[in-house]
């Protein structure tokens, strides 16, 4: 059978024919050693056809489709033109060697060209890659390197832009901005309280929330203008009628000094800025939650969006966090305390940023270190799943969260938790069921056919079980047959013993005639009868 090889280079597609190669007789090591010699390799592998790419953009589209295991129209035309035609109903007299098994399966589905991808084919393709410049005569020295460099740059740029939702830089910037906004909003709101308290000092004790205080400062302006008519508007802001009446009464008996209209305008403008900042902080938090659910859904469902985002930002990226062992993840954010403890030979810290999780706060003082170590282990698993999984889902994070809850119960109440392998099996089954549901929603007609097939298989299995049960009942009802089978087993054992004795006697030098099968059976029967008699005698003696 002839073997063709498909080689995808940066400059175009190449088709090679391998002559005189017996795949069964060849060893992979022998092929690997013979590749380096061009004289030997050139006699076996010859160039059949080569088609260059039209432009760098065309090369990029071809490369993207090949990495996904898809055959483009250009590749299909190239193969159909240069390969022998496969007649319908007849077996092909050649096969196509490819480096990617997914691509080979797609080529076979569309064109019915038989493809193979194994170590033998990969070694020959490696030799083609090594001597590719010498096979194509029109290439100038350095052209192939330039094409590879340009395609590599454009392909890496396209890969970075390929999945926009999985970019973790947005999470890092969002969590940094959220932390700075928290500090700024707190300091600005304290400045509003201090500034407006010169005019209305009693309002600080009534309203504790910073956002509501800034909103009231903007609404009230001058306290002397407050009256009973403003109670409904104040209740809309505060959400409590009693507090609104309390504010009106405090304004009537207030000890604060009067402010000029210009001062009140400045206070109002500053209060409006604080309100806008607080509203933007709320919108930024919602944005962070959505981004974390896209980038690291399992980590977010396990430890929370804010703590998970802080871990990612401190590690530098989700990939760096996934590479960290759980012992490093446990003390992320406590590096100063760690190096101080190592320098002074004191106790090392038990937790860093992970301390902000609610699980460690719920654990008792003696179990906080254990809980931090266990939670760091689960966080490292969740980050690795999020980083390297093809599709994002929260099933693993939810299962890991259940494990942490069970560990808390084990420390507090002594309830034995489930094993890790059982939880992971349940998570994998749940993920598979979710994928099946998504595929069924996407393609409703085939799913209905599959469900019918599953029903037919289940019915056939039930029929098979019923038949097996019938057979079992038949055998259990026939007690005589079982006894006969047992007696036959005993006879076979006796035969084996006699044969062993004969071999021993032969080895000692004694010659005995071989007994026929009938004689052996006759010898076996009295032995069984003797055993039965002995059992009867023992029973009679016990009765006496």
mmCIF file of N, CA, C and O in Angstrom, residues 424-484:
data_model
loop_
_atom_site.group_PDB
_atom_site.id
_atom_site.type_symbol
_atom_site.label_atom_id
_atom_site.label_comp_id
_atom_site.label_asym_id
_atom_site.label_seq_id
_atom_site.Cartn_x
_atom_site.Cartn_y
_atom_site.Cartn_z
ATOM 1 N N UNK A 424 -14.942 14.188 43.010
ATOM 2 C CA UNK A 424 -14.490 14.496 41.656
ATOM 3 C C UNK A 424 -15.259 13.682 40.608
ATOM 4 O O UNK A 424 -15.567 14.172 39.528
ATOM 5 N N UNK A 425 -15.571 12.422 40.942
ATOM 6 C CA UNK A 425 -16.373 11.623 40.024
ATOM 7 C C UNK A 425 -17.751 12.232 39.820
ATOM 8 O O UNK A 425 -18.266 12.302 38.693
ATOM 9 N N UNK A 426 -18.365 12.693 40.930
ATOM 10 C CA UNK A 426 -19.677 13.338 40.825
ATOM 11 C C UNK A 426 -19.593 14.622 40.008
ATOM 12 O O UNK A 426 -20.482 14.927 39.200
ATOM 13 N N UNK A 427 -18.492 15.386 40.182
ATOM 14 C CA UNK A 427 -18.328 16.627 39.415
ATOM 15 C C UNK A 427 -18.153 16.343 37.926
ATOM 16 O O UNK A 427 -18.723 17.034 37.076
ATOM 17 N N UNK A 428 -17.371 15.310 37.592
ATOM 18 C CA UNK A 428 -17.161 14.954 36.181
ATOM 19 C C UNK A 428 -18.463 14.491 35.545
ATOM 20 O O UNK A 428 -18.795 14.849 34.408
ATOM 21 N N UNK A 429 -19.234 13.697 36.283
ATOM 22 C CA UNK A 429 -20.534 13.255 35.765
ATOM 23 C C UNK A 429 -21.472 14.438 35.546
ATOM 24 O O UNK A 429 -22.192 14.502 34.549
ATOM 25 N N UNK A 430 -21.463 15.392 36.493
ATOM 26 C CA UNK A 430 -22.304 16.573 36.337
ATOM 27 C C UNK A 430 -21.893 17.414 35.141
ATOM 28 O O UNK A 430 -22.741 17.919 34.406
ATOM 29 N N UNK A 431 -20.568 17.564 34.933
ATOM 30 C CA UNK A 431 -20.090 18.333 33.775
ATOM 31 C C UNK A 431 -20.467 17.648 32.473
ATOM 32 O O UNK A 431 -20.866 18.300 31.501
ATOM 33 N N UNK A 432 -20.352 16.308 32.445
ATOM 34 C CA UNK A 432 -20.720 15.566 31.233
ATOM 35 C C UNK A 432 -22.221 15.686 30.952
ATOM 36 O O UNK A 432 -22.647 15.852 29.811
ATOM 37 N N UNK A 433 -23.031 15.629 32.034
ATOM 38 C CA UNK A 433 -24.480 15.773 31.857
ATOM 39 C C UNK A 433 -24.835 17.167 31.349
ATOM 40 O O UNK A 433 -25.718 17.337 30.504
ATOM 41 N N UNK A 434 -24.104 18.169 31.839
ATOM 42 C CA UNK A 434 -24.359 19.546 31.385
ATOM 43 C C UNK A 434 -24.007 19.708 29.913
ATOM 44 O O UNK A 434 -24.745 20.353 29.152
ATOM 45 N N UNK A 435 -22.873 19.109 29.495
ATOM 46 C CA UNK A 435 -22.495 19.162 28.079
ATOM 47 C C UNK A 435 -23.529 18.463 27.203
ATOM 48 O O UNK A 435 -23.858 18.942 26.107
ATOM 49 N N UNK A 436 -24.056 17.334 27.691
ATOM 50 C CA UNK A 436 -25.090 16.632 26.928
ATOM 51 C C UNK A 436 -26.346 17.477 26.787
ATOM 52 O O UNK A 436 -26.978 17.508 25.729
ATOM 53 N N UNK A 437 -26.709 18.181 27.869
ATOM 54 C CA UNK A 437 -27.886 19.051 27.813
ATOM 55 C C UNK A 437 -27.695 20.170 26.813
ATOM 56 O O UNK A 437 -28.611 20.509 26.048
ATOM 57 N N UNK A 438 -26.479 20.748 26.797
ATOM 58 C CA UNK A 438 -26.211 21.837 25.851
ATOM 59 C C UNK A 438 -26.268 21.337 24.405
ATOM 60 O O UNK A 438 -26.805 22.008 23.524
ATOM 61 N N UNK A 439 -25.705 20.144 24.164
ATOM 62 C CA UNK A 439 -25.755 19.604 22.803
ATOM 63 C C UNK A 439 -27.169 19.255 22.387
ATOM 64 O O UNK A 439 -27.559 19.440 21.235
ATOM 65 N N UNK A 440 -27.980 18.776 23.337
ATOM 66 C CA UNK A 440 -29.374 18.467 23.022
ATOM 67 C C UNK A 440 -30.158 19.730 22.693
ATOM 68 O O UNK A 440 -30.993 19.760 21.799
ATOM 69 N N UNK A 441 -29.886 20.823 23.442
ATOM 70 C CA UNK A 441 -30.564 22.090 23.150
ATOM 71 C C UNK A 441 -30.142 22.632 21.794
ATOM 72 O O UNK A 441 -30.937 23.218 21.062
ATOM 73 N N UNK A 442 -28.853 22.443 21.457
ATOM 74 C CA UNK A 442 -28.365 22.960 20.170
ATOM 75 C C UNK A 442 -28.923 22.154 19.001
ATOM 76 O O UNK A 442 -29.297 22.718 17.980
ATOM 77 N N UNK A 443 -29.007 20.821 19.142
ATOM 78 C CA UNK A 443 -29.523 19.953 18.077
ATOM 79 C C UNK A 443 -30.653 19.101 18.642
ATOM 80 O O UNK A 443 -30.418 18.022 19.179
ATOM 81 N N UNK A 444 -31.903 19.578 18.558
ATOM 82 C CA UNK A 444 -33.001 18.836 19.165
ATOM 83 C C UNK A 444 -33.362 17.554 18.435
ATOM 84 O O UNK A 444 -33.740 16.569 19.034
ATOM 85 N N UNK A 445 -33.248 17.524 17.081
ATOM 86 C CA UNK A 445 -33.692 16.341 16.334
ATOM 87 C C UNK A 445 -32.819 15.123 16.607
ATOM 88 O O UNK A 445 -33.331 14.061 16.947
ATOM 89 N N UNK A 446 -31.481 15.216 16.506
ATOM 90 C CA UNK A 446 -30.672 14.044 16.786
ATOM 91 C C UNK A 446 -30.790 13.564 18.213
ATOM 92 O O UNK A 446 -30.682 12.391 18.488
ATOM 93 N N UNK A 447 -31.023 14.508 19.161
ATOM 94 C CA UNK A 447 -31.147 14.097 20.557
ATOM 95 C C UNK A 447 -32.366 13.227 20.758
ATOM 96 O O UNK A 447 -32.364 12.292 21.550
ATOM 97 N N UNK A 448 -33.454 13.546 20.013
ATOM 98 C CA UNK A 448 -34.641 12.708 20.120
ATOM 99 C C UNK A 448 -34.353 11.308 19.617
ATOM 100 O O UNK A 448 -34.773 10.308 20.204
ATOM 101 N N UNK A 449 -33.579 11.218 18.506
ATOM 102 C CA UNK A 449 -33.216 9.896 17.993
ATOM 103 C C UNK A 449 -32.366 9.146 19.005
ATOM 104 O O UNK A 449 -32.541 7.955 19.227
ATOM 105 N N UNK A 450 -31.431 9.880 19.634
ATOM 106 C CA UNK A 450 -30.578 9.231 20.615
ATOM 107 C C UNK A 450 -31.385 8.715 21.794
ATOM 108 O O UNK A 450 -31.139 7.634 22.314
ATOM 109 N N UNK A 451 -32.374 9.522 22.228
ATOM 110 C CA UNK A 451 -33.192 9.080 23.351
ATOM 111 C C UNK A 451 -33.969 7.821 22.993
ATOM 112 O O UNK A 451 -34.124 6.908 23.807
ATOM 113 N N UNK A 452 -34.466 7.747 21.719
ATOM 114 C CA UNK A 452 -35.169 6.540 21.289
ATOM 115 C C UNK A 452 -34.233 5.340 21.302
ATOM 116 O O UNK A 452 -34.602 4.252 21.734
ATOM 117 N N UNK A 453 -32.986 5.550 20.810
ATOM 118 C CA UNK A 453 -32.031 4.455 20.809
ATOM 119 C C UNK A 453 -31.717 4.008 22.227
ATOM 120 O O UNK A 453 -31.601 2.817 22.516
ATOM 121 N N UNK A 454 -31.573 4.999 23.142
ATOM 122 C CA UNK A 454 -31.291 4.650 24.534
ATOM 123 C C UNK A 454 -32.437 3.855 25.134
ATOM 124 O O UNK A 454 -32.236 2.897 25.879
ATOM 125 N N UNK A 455 -33.697 4.253 24.814
ATOM 126 C CA UNK A 455 -34.843 3.514 25.309
ATOM 127 C C UNK A 455 -34.830 2.089 24.777
ATOM 128 O O UNK A 455 -35.081 1.129 25.514
ATOM 129 N N UNK A 456 -34.528 1.928 23.486
ATOM 130 C CA UNK A 456 -34.500 0.588 22.904
ATOM 131 C C UNK A 456 -33.414 -0.261 23.560
ATOM 132 O O UNK A 456 -33.622 -1.436 23.873
ATOM 133 N N UNK A 457 -32.234 0.379 23.800
ATOM 134 C CA UNK A 457 -31.160 -0.366 24.459
ATOM 135 C C UNK A 457 -31.551 -0.773 25.865
ATOM 136 O O UNK A 457 -31.276 -1.886 26.315
ATOM 137 N N UNK A 458 -32.196 0.145 26.618
ATOM 138 C CA UNK A 458 -32.617 -0.178 27.981
ATOM 139 C C UNK A 458 -33.647 -1.298 27.983
ATOM 140 O O UNK A 458 -33.612 -2.201 28.832
ATOM 141 N N UNK A 459 -34.594 -1.255 27.007
ATOM 142 C CA UNK A 459 -35.582 -2.332 26.937
ATOM 143 C C UNK A 459 -34.911 -3.665 26.621
ATOM 144 O O UNK A 459 -35.234 -4.701 27.212
ATOM 145 N N UNK A 460 -33.925 -3.650 25.696
ATOM 146 C CA UNK A 460 -33.220 -4.888 25.370
ATOM 147 C C UNK A 460 -32.439 -5.407 26.571
ATOM 148 O O UNK A 460 -32.403 -6.607 26.840
ATOM 149 N N UNK A 461 -31.846 -4.465 27.323
ATOM 150 C CA UNK A 461 -31.113 -4.880 28.521
ATOM 151 C C UNK A 461 -32.059 -5.498 29.549
ATOM 152 O O UNK A 461 -31.735 -6.495 30.209
ATOM 153 N N UNK A 462 -33.257 -4.886 29.708
ATOM 154 C CA UNK A 462 -34.238 -5.445 30.645
ATOM 155 C C UNK A 462 -34.679 -6.842 30.201
ATOM 156 O O UNK A 462 -34.826 -7.762 31.026
ATOM 157 N N UNK A 463 -34.876 -7.026 28.889
ATOM 158 C CA UNK A 463 -35.248 -8.355 28.395
ATOM 159 C C UNK A 463 -34.145 -9.366 28.677
ATOM 160 O O UNK A 463 -34.402 -10.503 29.085
ATOM 161 N N UNK A 464 -32.870 -8.925 28.480
ATOM 162 C CA UNK A 464 -31.749 -9.826 28.745
ATOM 163 C C UNK A 464 -31.673 -10.213 30.213
ATOM 164 O O UNK A 464 -31.415 -11.358 30.572
ATOM 165 N N UNK A 465 -31.929 -9.214 31.103
ATOM 166 C CA UNK A 465 -31.930 -9.514 32.530
ATOM 167 C C UNK A 465 -33.039 -10.484 32.886
ATOM 168 O O UNK A 465 -32.874 -11.397 33.704
ATOM 169 N N UNK A 466 -34.209 -10.308 32.262
ATOM 170 C CA UNK A 466 -35.330 -11.222 32.535
ATOM 171 C C UNK A 466 -34.989 -12.631 32.090
ATOM 172 O O UNK A 466 -35.272 -13.618 32.794
ATOM 173 N N UNK A 467 -34.350 -12.758 30.913
ATOM 174 C CA UNK A 467 -33.945 -14.079 30.435
ATOM 175 C C UNK A 467 -32.940 -14.715 31.390
ATOM 176 O O UNK A 467 -33.013 -15.916 31.692
ATOM 177 N N UNK A 468 -31.991 -13.900 31.875
ATOM 178 C CA UNK A 468 -31.003 -14.441 32.814
ATOM 179 C C UNK A 468 -31.665 -14.909 34.097
ATOM 180 O O UNK A 468 -31.316 -15.942 34.673
ATOM 181 N N UNK A 469 -32.666 -14.128 34.578
ATOM 182 C CA UNK A 469 -33.380 -14.540 35.787
ATOM 183 C C UNK A 469 -34.140 -15.843 35.562
ATOM 184 O O UNK A 469 -34.174 -16.719 36.433
ATOM 185 N N UNK A 470 -34.749 -16.004 34.368
ATOM 186 C CA UNK A 470 -35.452 -17.253 34.059
ATOM 187 C C UNK A 470 -34.493 -18.426 34.085
ATOM 188 O O UNK A 470 -34.795 -19.498 34.623
ATOM 189 N N UNK A 471 -33.281 -18.224 33.493
ATOM 190 C CA UNK A 471 -32.308 -19.302 33.496
ATOM 191 C C UNK A 471 -31.893 -19.679 34.914
ATOM 192 O O UNK A 471 -31.728 -20.848 35.261
ATOM 193 N N UNK A 472 -31.725 -18.630 35.747
ATOM 194 C CA UNK A 472 -31.344 -18.889 37.124
ATOM 195 C C UNK A 472 -32.404 -19.683 37.859
ATOM 196 O O UNK A 472 -32.113 -20.601 38.626
ATOM 197 N N UNK A 473 -33.676 -19.331 37.642
ATOM 198 C CA UNK A 473 -34.755 -20.053 38.319
ATOM 199 C C UNK A 473 -34.804 -21.494 37.858
ATOM 200 O O UNK A 473 -35.030 -22.412 38.658
ATOM 201 N N UNK A 474 -34.557 -21.707 36.565
ATOM 202 C CA UNK A 474 -34.567 -23.082 36.046
ATOM 203 C C UNK A 474 -33.476 -23.909 36.715
ATOM 204 O O UNK A 474 -33.689 -25.036 37.160
ATOM 205 N N UNK A 475 -32.258 -23.325 36.813
ATOM 206 C CA UNK A 475 -31.154 -24.080 37.409
ATOM 207 C C UNK A 475 -31.378 -24.308 38.890
ATOM 208 O O UNK A 475 -31.036 -25.369 39.428
ATOM 209 N N UNK A 476 -31.964 -23.336 39.590
ATOM 210 C CA UNK A 476 -32.215 -23.536 41.016
ATOM 211 C C UNK A 476 -33.298 -24.555 41.260
ATOM 212 O O UNK A 476 -33.270 -25.299 42.245
ATOM 213 N N UNK A 477 -34.294 -24.619 40.372
ATOM 214 C CA UNK A 477 -35.343 -25.625 40.546
ATOM 215 C C UNK A 477 -34.785 -27.030 40.321
ATOM 216 O O UNK A 477 -35.224 -27.992 40.961
ATOM 217 N N UNK A 478 -33.863 -27.190 39.390
ATOM 218 C CA UNK A 478 -33.315 -28.529 39.124
ATOM 219 C C UNK A 478 -32.199 -28.858 40.077
ATOM 220 O O UNK A 478 -31.025 -28.684 39.765
ATOM 221 N N UNK A 479 -32.520 -29.330 41.315
ATOM 222 C CA UNK A 479 -31.506 -29.651 42.312
ATOM 223 C C UNK A 479 -30.708 -30.873 41.937
ATOM 224 O O UNK A 479 -29.523 -30.985 42.263
ATOM 225 N N UNK A 480 -31.327 -31.835 41.255
ATOM 226 C CA UNK A 480 -30.628 -33.057 40.858
ATOM 227 C C UNK A 480 -29.497 -32.754 39.888
ATOM 228 O O UNK A 480 -28.414 -33.356 39.950
ATOM 229 N N UNK A 481 -29.782 -31.778 38.967
ATOM 230 C CA UNK A 481 -28.741 -31.418 38.004
ATOM 231 C C UNK A 481 -27.516 -30.848 38.702
ATOM 232 O O UNK A 481 -26.383 -31.107 38.308
ATOM 233 N N UNK A 482 -27.756 -30.044 39.740
ATOM 234 C CA UNK A 482 -26.633 -29.453 40.483
ATOM 235 C C UNK A 482 -25.818 -30.529 41.174
ATOM 236 O O UNK A 482 -24.580 -30.507 41.180
ATOM 237 N N UNK A 483 -26.518 -31.530 41.757
ATOM 238 C CA UNK A 483 -25.799 -32.623 42.425
ATOM 239 C C UNK A 483 -24.963 -33.416 41.422
ATOM 240 O O UNK A 483 -23.829 -33.817 41.700
ATOM 241 N N UNK A 484 -25.548 -33.652 40.227
ATOM 242 C CA UNK A 484 -24.793 -34.361 39.197
ATOM 243 C C UNK A 484 -23.537 -33.595 38.801
ATOM 244 O O UNK A 484 -22.463 -34.182 38.600
#
